[in-house]
PDB file of C-alpha atoms in Angstrom:
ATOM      1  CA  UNK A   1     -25.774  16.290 -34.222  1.00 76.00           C
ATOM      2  CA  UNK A   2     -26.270  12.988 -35.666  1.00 84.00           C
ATOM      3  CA  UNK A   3     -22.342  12.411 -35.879  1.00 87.00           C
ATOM      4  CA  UNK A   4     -21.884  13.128 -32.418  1.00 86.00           C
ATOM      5  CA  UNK A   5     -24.804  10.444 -31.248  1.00 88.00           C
ATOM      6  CA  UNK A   6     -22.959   8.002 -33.683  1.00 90.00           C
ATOM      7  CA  UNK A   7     -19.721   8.823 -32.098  1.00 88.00           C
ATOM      8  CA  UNK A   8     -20.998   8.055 -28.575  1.00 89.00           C
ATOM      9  CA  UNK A   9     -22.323   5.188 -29.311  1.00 91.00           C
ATOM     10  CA  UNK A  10     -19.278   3.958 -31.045  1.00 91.00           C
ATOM     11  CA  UNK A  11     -17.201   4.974 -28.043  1.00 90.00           C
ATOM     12  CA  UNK A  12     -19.911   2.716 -25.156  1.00 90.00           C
ATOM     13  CA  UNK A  13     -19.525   0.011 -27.687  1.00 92.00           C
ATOM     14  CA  UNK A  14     -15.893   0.132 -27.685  1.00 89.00           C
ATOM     15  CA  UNK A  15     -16.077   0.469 -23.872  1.00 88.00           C
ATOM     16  CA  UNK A  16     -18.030  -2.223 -23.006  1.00 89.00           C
ATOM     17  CA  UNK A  17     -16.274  -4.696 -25.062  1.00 89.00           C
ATOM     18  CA  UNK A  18     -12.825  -3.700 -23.836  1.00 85.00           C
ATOM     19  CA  UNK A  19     -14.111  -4.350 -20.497  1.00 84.00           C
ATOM     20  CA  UNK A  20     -15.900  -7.445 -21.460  1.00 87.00           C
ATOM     21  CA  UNK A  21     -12.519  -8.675 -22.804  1.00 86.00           C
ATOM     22  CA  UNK A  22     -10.636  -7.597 -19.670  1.00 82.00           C
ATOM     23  CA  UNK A  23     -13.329  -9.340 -17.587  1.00 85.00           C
ATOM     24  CA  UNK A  24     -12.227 -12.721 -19.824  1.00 86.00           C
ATOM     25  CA  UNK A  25      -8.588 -12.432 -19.872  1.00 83.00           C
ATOM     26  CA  UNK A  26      -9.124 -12.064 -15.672  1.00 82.00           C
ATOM     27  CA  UNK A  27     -11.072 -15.044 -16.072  1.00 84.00           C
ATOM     28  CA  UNK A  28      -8.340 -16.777 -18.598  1.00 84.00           C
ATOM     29  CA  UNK A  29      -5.657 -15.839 -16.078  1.00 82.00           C
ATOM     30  CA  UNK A  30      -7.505 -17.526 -13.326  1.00 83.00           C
ATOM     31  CA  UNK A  31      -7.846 -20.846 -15.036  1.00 84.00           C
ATOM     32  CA  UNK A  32      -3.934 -20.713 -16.207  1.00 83.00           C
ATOM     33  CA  UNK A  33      -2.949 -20.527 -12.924  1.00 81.00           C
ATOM     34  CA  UNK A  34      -5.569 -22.989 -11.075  1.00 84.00           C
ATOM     35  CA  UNK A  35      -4.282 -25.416 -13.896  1.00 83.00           C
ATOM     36  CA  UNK A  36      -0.349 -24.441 -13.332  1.00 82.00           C
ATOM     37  CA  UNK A  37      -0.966 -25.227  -9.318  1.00 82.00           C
ATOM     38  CA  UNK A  38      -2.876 -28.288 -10.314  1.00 81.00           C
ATOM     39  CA  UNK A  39      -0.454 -29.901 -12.113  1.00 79.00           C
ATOM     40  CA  UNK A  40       2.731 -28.521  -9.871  1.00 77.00           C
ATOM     41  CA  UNK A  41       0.632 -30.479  -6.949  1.00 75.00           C
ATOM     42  CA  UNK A  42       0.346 -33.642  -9.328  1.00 74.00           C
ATOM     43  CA  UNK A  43       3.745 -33.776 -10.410  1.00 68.00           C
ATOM     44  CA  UNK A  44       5.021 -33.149  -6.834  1.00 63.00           C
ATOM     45  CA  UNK A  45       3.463 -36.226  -5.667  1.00 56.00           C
ATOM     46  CA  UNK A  46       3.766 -38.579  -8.400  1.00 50.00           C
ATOM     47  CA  UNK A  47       7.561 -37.576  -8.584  1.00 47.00           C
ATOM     48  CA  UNK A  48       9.625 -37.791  -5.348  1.00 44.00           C
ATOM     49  CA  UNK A  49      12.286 -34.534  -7.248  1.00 40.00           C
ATOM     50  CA  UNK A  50       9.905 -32.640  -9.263  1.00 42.00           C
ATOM     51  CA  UNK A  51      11.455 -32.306 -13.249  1.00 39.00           C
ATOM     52  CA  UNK A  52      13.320 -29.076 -14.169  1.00 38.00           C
ATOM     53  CA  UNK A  53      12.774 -29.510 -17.568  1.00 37.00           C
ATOM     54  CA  UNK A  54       8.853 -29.934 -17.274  1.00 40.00           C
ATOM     55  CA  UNK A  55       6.514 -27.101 -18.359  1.00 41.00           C
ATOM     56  CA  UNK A  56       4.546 -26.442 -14.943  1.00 41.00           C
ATOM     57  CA  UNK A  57       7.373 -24.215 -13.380  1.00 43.00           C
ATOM     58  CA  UNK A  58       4.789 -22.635 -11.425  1.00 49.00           C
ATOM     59  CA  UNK A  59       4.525 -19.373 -13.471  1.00 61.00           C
ATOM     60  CA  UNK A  60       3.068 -18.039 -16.348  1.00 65.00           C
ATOM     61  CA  UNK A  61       4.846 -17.523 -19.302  1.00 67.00           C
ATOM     62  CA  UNK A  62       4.253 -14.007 -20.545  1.00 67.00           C
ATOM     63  CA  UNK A  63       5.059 -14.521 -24.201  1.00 70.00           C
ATOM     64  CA  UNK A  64       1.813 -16.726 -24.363  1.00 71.00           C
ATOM     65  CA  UNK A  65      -0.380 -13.975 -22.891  1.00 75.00           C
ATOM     66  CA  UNK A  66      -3.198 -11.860 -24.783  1.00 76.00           C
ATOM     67  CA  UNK A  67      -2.627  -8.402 -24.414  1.00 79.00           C
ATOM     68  CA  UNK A  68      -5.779  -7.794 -22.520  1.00 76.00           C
ATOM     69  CA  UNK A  69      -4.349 -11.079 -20.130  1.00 79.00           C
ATOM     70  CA  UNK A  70      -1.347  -8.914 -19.607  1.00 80.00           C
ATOM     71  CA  UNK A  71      -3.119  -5.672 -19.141  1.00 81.00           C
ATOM     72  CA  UNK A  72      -4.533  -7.430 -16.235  1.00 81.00           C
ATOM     73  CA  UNK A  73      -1.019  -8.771 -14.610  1.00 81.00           C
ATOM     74  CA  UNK A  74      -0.145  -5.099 -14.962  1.00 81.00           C
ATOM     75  CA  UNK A  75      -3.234  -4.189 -13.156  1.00 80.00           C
ATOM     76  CA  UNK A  76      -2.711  -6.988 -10.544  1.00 80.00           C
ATOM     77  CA  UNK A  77       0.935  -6.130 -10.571  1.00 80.00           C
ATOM     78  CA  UNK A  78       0.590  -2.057  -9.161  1.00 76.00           C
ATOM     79  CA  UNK A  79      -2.657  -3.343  -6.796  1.00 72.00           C
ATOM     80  CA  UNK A  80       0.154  -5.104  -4.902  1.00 73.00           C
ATOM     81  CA  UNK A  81       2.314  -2.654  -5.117  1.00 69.00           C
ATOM     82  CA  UNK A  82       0.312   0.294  -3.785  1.00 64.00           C
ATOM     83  CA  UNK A  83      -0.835  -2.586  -0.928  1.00 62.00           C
ATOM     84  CA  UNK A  84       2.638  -3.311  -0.481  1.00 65.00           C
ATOM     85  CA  UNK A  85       3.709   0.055  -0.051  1.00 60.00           C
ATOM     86  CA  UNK A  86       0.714   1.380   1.973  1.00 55.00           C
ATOM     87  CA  UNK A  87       1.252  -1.483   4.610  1.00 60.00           C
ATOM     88  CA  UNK A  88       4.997  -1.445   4.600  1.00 66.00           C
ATOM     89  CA  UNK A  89       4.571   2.061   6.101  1.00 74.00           C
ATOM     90  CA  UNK A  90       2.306   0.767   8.924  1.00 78.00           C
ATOM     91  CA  UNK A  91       4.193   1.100  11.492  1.00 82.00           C
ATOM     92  CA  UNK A  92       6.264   4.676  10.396  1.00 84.00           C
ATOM     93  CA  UNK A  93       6.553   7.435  12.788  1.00 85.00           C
ATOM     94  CA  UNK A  94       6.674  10.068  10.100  1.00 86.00           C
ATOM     95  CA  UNK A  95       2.960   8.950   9.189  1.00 86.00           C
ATOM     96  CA  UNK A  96       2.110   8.748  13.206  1.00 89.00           C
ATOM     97  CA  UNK A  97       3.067  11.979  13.468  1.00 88.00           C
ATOM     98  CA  UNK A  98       1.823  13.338  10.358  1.00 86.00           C
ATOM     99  CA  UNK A  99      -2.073  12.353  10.770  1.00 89.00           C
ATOM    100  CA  UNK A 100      -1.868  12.600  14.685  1.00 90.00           C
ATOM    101  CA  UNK A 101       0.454  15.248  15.978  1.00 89.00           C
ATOM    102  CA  UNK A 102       0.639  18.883  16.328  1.00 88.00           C
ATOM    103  CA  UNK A 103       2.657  21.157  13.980  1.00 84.00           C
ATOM    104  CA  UNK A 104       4.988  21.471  16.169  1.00 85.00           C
ATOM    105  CA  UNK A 105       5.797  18.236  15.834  1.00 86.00           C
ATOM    106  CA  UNK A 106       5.741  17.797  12.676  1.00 83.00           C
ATOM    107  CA  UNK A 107       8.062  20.502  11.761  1.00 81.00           C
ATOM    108  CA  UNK A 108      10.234  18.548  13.745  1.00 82.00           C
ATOM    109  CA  UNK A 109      10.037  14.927  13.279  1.00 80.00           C
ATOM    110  CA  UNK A 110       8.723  14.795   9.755  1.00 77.00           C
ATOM    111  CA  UNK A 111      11.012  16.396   6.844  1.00 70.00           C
ATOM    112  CA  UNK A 112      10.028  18.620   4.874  1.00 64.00           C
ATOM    113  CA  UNK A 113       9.269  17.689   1.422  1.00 58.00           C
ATOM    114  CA  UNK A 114      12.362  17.996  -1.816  1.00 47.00           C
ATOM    115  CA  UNK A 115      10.282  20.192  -3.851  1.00 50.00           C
ATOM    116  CA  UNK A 116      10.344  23.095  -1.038  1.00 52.00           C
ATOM    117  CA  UNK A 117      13.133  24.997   0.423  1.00 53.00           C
ATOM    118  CA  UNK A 118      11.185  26.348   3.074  1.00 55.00           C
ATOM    119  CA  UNK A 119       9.513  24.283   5.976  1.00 57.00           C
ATOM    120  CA  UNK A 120       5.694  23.319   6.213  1.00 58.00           C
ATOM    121  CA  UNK A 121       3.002  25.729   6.424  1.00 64.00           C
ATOM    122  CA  UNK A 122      -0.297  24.636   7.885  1.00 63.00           C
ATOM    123  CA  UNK A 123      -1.914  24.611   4.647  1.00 62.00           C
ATOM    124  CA  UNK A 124       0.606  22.227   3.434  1.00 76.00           C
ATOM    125  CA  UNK A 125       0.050  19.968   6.799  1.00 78.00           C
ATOM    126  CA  UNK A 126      -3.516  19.566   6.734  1.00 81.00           C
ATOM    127  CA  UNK A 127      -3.638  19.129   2.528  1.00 84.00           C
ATOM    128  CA  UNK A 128      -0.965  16.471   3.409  1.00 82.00           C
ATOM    129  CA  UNK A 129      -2.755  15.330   6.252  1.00 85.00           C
ATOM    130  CA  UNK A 130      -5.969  14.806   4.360  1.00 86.00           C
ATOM    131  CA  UNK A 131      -4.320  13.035   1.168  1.00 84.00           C
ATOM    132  CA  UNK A 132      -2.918  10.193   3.564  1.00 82.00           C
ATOM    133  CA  UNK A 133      -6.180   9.605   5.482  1.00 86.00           C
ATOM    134  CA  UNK A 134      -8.127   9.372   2.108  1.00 86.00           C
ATOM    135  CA  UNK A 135      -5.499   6.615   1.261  1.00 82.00           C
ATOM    136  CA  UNK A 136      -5.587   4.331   4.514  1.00 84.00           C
ATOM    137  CA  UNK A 137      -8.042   1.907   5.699  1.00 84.00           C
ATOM    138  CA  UNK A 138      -9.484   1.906   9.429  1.00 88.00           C
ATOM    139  CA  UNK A 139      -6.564  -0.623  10.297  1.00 86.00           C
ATOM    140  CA  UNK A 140      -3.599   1.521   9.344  1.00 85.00           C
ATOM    141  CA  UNK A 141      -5.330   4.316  10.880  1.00 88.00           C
ATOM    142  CA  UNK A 142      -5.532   3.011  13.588  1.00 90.00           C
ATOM    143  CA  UNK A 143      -1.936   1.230  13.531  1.00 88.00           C
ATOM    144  CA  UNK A 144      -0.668   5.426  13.305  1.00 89.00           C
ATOM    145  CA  UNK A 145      -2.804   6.276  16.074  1.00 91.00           C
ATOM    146  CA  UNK A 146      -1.373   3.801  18.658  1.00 91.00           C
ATOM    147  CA  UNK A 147       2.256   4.736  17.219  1.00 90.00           C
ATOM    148  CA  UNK A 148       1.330   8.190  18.261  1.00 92.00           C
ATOM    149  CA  UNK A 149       0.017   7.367  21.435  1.00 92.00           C
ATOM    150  CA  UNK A 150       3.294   5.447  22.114  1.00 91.00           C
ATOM    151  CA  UNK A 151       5.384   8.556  20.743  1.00 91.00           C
ATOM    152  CA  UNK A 152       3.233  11.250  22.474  1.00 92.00           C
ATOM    153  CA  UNK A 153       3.788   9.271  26.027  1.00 91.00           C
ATOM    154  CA  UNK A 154       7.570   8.907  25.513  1.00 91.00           C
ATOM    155  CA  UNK A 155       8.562  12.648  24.197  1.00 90.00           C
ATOM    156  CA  UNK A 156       5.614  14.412  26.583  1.00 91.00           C
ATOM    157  CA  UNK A 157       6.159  12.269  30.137  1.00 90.00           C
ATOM    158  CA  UNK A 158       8.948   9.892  29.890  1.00 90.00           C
ATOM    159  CA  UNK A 159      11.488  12.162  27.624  1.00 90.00           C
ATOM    160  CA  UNK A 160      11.622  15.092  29.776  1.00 90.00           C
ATOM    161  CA  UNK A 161      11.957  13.405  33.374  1.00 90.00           C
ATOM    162  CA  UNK A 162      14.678  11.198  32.363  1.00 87.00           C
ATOM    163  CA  UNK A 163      16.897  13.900  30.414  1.00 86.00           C
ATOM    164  CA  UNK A 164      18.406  11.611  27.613  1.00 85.00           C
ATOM    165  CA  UNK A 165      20.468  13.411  25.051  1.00 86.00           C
ATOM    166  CA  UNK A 166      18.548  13.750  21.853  1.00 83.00           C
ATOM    167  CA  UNK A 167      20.874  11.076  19.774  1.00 83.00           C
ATOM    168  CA  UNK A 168      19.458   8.486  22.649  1.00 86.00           C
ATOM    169  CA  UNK A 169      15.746   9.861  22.150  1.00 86.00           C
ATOM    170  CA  UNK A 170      15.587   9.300  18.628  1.00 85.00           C
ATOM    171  CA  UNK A 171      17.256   5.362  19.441  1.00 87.00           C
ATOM    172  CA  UNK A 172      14.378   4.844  21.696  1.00 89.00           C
ATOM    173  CA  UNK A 173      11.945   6.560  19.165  1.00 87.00           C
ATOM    174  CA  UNK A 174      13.202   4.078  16.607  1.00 85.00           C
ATOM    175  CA  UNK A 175      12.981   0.601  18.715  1.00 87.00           C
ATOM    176  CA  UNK A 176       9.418   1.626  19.360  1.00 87.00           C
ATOM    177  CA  UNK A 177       8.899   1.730  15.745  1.00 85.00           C
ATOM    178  CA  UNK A 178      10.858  -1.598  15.140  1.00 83.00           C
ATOM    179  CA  UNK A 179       8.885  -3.033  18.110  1.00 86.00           C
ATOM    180  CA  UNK A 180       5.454  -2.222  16.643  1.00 85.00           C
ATOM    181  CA  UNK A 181       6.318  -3.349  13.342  1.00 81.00           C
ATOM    182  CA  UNK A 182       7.622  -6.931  15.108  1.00 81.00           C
ATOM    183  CA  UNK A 183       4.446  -7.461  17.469  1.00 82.00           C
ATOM    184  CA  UNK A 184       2.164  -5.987  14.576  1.00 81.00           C
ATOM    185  CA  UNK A 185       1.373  -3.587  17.333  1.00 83.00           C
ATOM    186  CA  UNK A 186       1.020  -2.957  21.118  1.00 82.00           C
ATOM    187  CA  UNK A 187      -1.656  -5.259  21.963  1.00 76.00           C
ATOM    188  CA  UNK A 188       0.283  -7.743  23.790  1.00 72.00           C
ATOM    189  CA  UNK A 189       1.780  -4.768  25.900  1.00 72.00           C
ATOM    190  CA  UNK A 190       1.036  -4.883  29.250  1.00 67.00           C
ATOM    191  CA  UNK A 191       0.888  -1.875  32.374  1.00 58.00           C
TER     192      UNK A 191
END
């Protein structure tokens, strides 16, 4: 009994001062790079062609890093990344269609996925469904429900009064998608 209380305390200890030491190496890395834009901005003014061979190149050089200073590049590295990839997907149909649409639709618009030979069930939609929506914000929620409202209005009023072939539909679906992802939206859409 006694062991195990030892142990746990052992373990907290451990745990707070590995987070105590990421906390400084966050802090280190902040003053590195306050310092490197410091002395880019001096050495861009004093000198009219700034020095190649000078150390401020504007990045930090890994090999001088702690390991807890690069556990938190690595940390700061995939933050950006799942950002990056999140928003870089604003603007997809595939996720329009996915949170918004019918199953209908999305057995035929969105693929579906490698691991399964046979096509969604609507289990698999709304576990799918629910995984996305836990991973957006209100803003790219919201981007996908506008998308949808776009899509829904072309393939329900316009699509089936005009009679395009469906090689021509899917064009049309696709400049809507590069349009939103130009304007950052439909907000300066008018009628």
């Amino acid at each position: 009994r006694n062991l195990g209380l030892t142990h746990r305390r052992i373990e907290k200890r451990i745990e707070r001062q590995h987070t105590r030491e990421i906390k400084e190496a966050m802090l280190q890395l902040q003053l590195r790079r306050k310092r490197l834009n410091a002395n880019a901005k001096t050495s861009t003014s004093s000198q009219a062609v700034p020095d190649p061979a000078s150390s401020s190149s504007g990045s930090i050089d890994v090999k001088d890093l702690s390991d807890h200073e690069k556990i938190v590049l690595d940390q700061e590295k995939k933050s950006r990344q799942i950002y990056e990839r999140l928003h870089s997907r604003k603007w997809s149909l595939e996720r329009a269609i996915m949170l918004n649409g019918t199953n209908e639709e999305i057995e035929q618009y969105c693929p579906a996925p490698v691991t399964s030979s046979s096509p969604f069930t609507t289990r698999d939609i709304d576990t799918e469904r629910g995984q996305e929506r836990n991973l957006l914000d209100k803003p790219l929620l919201q981007a996908s429900s506008d998308l949808y409202r776009a899509f829904a209005l072309l393939t329900q009023d316009a699509f089936p009064k005009l009679c395009y072939p469906e090689l021509l539909k899917k064009e049309i679906l696709l400049v809507l998608c590069q349009f939103a992802s130009r304007m950052d939206g439909f907000h300066k859409v008018q009628g």
